Coordinates of N, CA and C in Angstrom, one line a residue:
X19 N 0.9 -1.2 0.0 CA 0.0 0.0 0.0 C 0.9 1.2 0.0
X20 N 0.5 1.6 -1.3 CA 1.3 3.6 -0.9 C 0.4 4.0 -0.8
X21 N 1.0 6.0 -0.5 CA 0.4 6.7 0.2 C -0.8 7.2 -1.3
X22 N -0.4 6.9 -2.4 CA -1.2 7.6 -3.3 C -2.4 6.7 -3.9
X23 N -1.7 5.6 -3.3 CA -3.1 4.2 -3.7 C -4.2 4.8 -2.4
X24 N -4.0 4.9 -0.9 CA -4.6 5.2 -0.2 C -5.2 6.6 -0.1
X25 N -4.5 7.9 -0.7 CA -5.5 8.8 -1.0 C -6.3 8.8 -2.1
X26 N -5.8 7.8 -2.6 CA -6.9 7.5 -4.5 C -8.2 7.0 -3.9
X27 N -8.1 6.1 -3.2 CA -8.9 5.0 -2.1 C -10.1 6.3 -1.4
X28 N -9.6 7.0 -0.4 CA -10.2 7.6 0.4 C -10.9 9.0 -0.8
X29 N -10.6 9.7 -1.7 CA -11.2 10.7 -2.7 C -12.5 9.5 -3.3
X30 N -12.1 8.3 -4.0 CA -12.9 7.7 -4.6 C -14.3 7.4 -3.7
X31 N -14.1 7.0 -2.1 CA -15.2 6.2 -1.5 C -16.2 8.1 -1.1
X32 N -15.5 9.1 -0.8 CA -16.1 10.7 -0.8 C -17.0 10.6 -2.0
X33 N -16.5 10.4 -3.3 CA -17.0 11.1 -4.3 C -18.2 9.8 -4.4
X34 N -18.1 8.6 -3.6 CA -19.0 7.4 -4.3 C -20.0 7.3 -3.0
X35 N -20.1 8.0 -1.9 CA -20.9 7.9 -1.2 C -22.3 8.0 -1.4
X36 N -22.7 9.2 -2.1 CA -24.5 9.4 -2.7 C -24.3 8.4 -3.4
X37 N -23.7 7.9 -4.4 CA -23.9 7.0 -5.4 C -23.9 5.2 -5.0
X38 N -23.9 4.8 -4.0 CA -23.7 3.9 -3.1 C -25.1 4.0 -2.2
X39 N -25.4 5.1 -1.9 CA -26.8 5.3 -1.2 C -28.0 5.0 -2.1
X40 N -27.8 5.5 -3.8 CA -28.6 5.6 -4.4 C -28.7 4.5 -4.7
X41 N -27.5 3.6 -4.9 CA -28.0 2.1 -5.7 C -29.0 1.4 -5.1
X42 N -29.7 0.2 -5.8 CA -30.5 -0.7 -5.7 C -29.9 -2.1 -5.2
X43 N -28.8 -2.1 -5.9 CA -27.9 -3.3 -5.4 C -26.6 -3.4 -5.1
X44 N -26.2 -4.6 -4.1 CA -24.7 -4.2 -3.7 C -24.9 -3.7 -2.1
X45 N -23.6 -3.6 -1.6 CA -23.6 -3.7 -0.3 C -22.6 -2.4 0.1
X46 N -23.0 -1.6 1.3 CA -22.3 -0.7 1.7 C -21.6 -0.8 3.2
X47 N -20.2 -0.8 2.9 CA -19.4 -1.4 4.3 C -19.1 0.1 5.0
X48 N -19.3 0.2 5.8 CA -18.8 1.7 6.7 C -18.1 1.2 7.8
X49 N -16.6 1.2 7.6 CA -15.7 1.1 8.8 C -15.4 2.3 9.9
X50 N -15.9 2.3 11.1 CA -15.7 3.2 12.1 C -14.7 2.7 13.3
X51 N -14.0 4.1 13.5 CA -13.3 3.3 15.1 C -14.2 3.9 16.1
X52 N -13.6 3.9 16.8 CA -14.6 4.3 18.5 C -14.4 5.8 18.4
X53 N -15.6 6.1 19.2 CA -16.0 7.5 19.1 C -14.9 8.4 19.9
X54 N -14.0 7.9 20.6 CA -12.9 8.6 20.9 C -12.1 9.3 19.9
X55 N -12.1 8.6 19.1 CA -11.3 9.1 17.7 C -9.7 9.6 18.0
X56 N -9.0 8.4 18.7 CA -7.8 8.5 19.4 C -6.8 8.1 17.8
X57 N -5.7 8.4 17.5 CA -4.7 7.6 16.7 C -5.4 6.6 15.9
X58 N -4.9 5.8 16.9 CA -4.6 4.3 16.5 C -6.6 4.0 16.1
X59 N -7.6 4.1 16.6 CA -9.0 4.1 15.7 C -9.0 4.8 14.6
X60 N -8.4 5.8 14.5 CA -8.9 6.2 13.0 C -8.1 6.1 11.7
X61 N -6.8 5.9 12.2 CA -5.6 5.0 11.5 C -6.9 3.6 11.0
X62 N -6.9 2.5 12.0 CA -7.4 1.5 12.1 C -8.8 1.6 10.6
X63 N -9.4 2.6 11.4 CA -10.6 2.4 10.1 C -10.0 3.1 8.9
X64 N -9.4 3.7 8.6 CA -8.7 4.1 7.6 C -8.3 2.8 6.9
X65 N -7.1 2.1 7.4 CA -6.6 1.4 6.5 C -7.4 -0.3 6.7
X66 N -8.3 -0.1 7.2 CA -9.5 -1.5 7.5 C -9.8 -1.5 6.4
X67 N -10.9 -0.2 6.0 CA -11.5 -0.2 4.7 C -10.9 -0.1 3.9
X68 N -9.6 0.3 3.6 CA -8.9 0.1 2.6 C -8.4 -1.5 2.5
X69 N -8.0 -2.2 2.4 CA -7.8 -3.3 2.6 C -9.1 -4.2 2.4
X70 N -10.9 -3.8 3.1 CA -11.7 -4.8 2.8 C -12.2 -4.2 1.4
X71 N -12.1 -3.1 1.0 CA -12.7 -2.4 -0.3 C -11.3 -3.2 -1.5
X72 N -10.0 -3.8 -1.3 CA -9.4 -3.8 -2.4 C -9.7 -5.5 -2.1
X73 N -9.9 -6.5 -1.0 CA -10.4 -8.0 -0.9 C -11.3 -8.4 -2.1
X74 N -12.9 -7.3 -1.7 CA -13.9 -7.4 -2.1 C -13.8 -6.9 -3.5
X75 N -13.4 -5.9 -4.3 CA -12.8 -6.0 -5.5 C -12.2 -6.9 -6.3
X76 N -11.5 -7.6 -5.9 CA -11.0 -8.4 -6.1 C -11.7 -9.9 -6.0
X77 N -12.5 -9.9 -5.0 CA -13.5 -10.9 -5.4 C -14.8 -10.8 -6.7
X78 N -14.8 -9.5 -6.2 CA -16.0 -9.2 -7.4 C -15.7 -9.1 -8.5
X79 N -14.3 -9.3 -8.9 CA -13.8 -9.5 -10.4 C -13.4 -10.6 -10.9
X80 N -13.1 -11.4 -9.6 CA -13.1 -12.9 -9.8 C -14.1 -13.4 -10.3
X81 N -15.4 -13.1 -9.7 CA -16.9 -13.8 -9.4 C -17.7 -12.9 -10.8
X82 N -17.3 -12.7 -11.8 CA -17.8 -11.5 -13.0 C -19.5 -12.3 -12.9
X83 N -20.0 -12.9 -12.7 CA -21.5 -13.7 -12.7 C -22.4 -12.8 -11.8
X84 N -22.0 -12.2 -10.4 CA -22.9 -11.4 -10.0 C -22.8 -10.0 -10.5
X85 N -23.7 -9.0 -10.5 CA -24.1 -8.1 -11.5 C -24.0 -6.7 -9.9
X86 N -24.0 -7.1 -8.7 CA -24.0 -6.1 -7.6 C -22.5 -5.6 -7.5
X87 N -22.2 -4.2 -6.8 CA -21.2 -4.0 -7.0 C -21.3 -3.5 -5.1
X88 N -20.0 -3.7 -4.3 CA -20.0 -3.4 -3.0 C -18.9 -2.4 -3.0
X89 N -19.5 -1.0 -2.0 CA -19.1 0.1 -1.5 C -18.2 -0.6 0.0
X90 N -16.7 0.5 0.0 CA -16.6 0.2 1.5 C -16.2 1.4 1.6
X91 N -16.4 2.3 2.5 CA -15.9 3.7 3.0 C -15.5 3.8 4.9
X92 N -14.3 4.2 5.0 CA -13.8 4.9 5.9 C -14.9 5.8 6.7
X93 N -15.1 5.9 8.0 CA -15.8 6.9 8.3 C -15.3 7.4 9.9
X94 N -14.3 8.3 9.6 CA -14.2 9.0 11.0 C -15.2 9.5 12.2
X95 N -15.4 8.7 13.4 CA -16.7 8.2 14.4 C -16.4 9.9 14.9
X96 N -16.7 11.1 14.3 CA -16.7 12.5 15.4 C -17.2 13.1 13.9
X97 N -17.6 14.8 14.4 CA -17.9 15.3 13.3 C -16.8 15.7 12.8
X98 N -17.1 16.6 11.3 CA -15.7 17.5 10.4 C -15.6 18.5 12.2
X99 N -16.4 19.1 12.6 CA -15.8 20.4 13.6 C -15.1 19.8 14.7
X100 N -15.5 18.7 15.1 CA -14.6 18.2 16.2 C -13.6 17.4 15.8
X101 N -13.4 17.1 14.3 CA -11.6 16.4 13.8 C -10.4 17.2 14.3
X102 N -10.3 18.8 14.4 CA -9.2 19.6 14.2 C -8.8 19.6 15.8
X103 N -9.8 19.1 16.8 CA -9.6 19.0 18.6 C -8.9 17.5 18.6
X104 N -8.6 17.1 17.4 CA -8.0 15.5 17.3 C -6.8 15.8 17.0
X105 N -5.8 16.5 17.8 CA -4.7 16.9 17.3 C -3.4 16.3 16.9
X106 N -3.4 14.6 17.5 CA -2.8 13.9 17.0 C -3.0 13.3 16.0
X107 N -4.2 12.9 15.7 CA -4.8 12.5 14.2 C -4.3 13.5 13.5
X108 N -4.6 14.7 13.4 CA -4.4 15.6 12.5 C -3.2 15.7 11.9
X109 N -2.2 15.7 13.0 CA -0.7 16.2 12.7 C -0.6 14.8 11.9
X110 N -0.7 13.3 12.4 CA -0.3 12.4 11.8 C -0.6 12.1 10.4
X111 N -1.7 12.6 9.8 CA -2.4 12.7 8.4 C -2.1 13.5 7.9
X112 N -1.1 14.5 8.4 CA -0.6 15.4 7.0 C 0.4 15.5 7.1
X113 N 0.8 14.9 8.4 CA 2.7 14.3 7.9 C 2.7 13.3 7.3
X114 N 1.5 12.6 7.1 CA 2.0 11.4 6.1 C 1.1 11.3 4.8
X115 N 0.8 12.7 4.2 CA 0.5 13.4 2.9 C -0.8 13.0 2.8
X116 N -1.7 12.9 3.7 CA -3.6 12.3 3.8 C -3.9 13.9 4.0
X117 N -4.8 14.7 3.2 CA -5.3 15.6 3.6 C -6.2 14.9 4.2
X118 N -6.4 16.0 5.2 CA -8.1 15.8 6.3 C -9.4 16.2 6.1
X119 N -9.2 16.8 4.8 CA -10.4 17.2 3.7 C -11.3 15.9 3.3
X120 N -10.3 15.0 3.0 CA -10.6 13.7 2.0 C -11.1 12.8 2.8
X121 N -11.3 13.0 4.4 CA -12.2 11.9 5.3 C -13.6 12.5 5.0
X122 N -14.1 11.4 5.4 CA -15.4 10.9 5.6 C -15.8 11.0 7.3
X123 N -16.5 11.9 8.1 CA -16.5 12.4 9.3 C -18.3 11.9 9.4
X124 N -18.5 11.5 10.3 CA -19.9 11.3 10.7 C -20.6 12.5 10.9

């Protein structure tokens, strides 16, 4: 995993969210850490769903016979206003080139 497969990852599941709501079929995975929103939880659901969204791709391209397609998105357990009082998440995400724009905040 590089850092530009994982910002590709996290823009793509932002921009596919309505579109994932709207489908009819197919399955929507929302990985959360605990509502502490310490480090190591939001690291965790960060690279969770990365990892079950590239599994399940992978299966579903195996399996070309079903016609459903499955959503997995990251979802930081706090709102956008209380991410920036997360100040070690924050610093950690843009020292390792994740803007904090590109989460998914409950």
């Amino acid at each position: 995993m590089d850092i530009t497969s994982l910002t590709s990852f996290l823009l793509s599941s932002k921009r596919n969210v309505d579109y994932a709501l709207n489908k009819t079929s197919g399955d929507i995975h929302a990985v959360l850490g605990n509502e502490a929103v310490d480090l190591d939880s939001a690291v965790s659901s960060v690279v969770t769903a990365y990892y079950i969204a590239h599994s399940t791709y992978k299966e579903e391209k195996e399996n070309k016979s079903e016609e459903k397609q499955s959503f997995v998105i990251s979802v930081i357990n706090c709102t956008r206003q209380d991410l920036p009082l997360r100040t070690e998440v924050v610093f950690f995400l843009k020292d390792n080139g994740i803007r904090v724009e590109d989460l998914i905040c409950r």
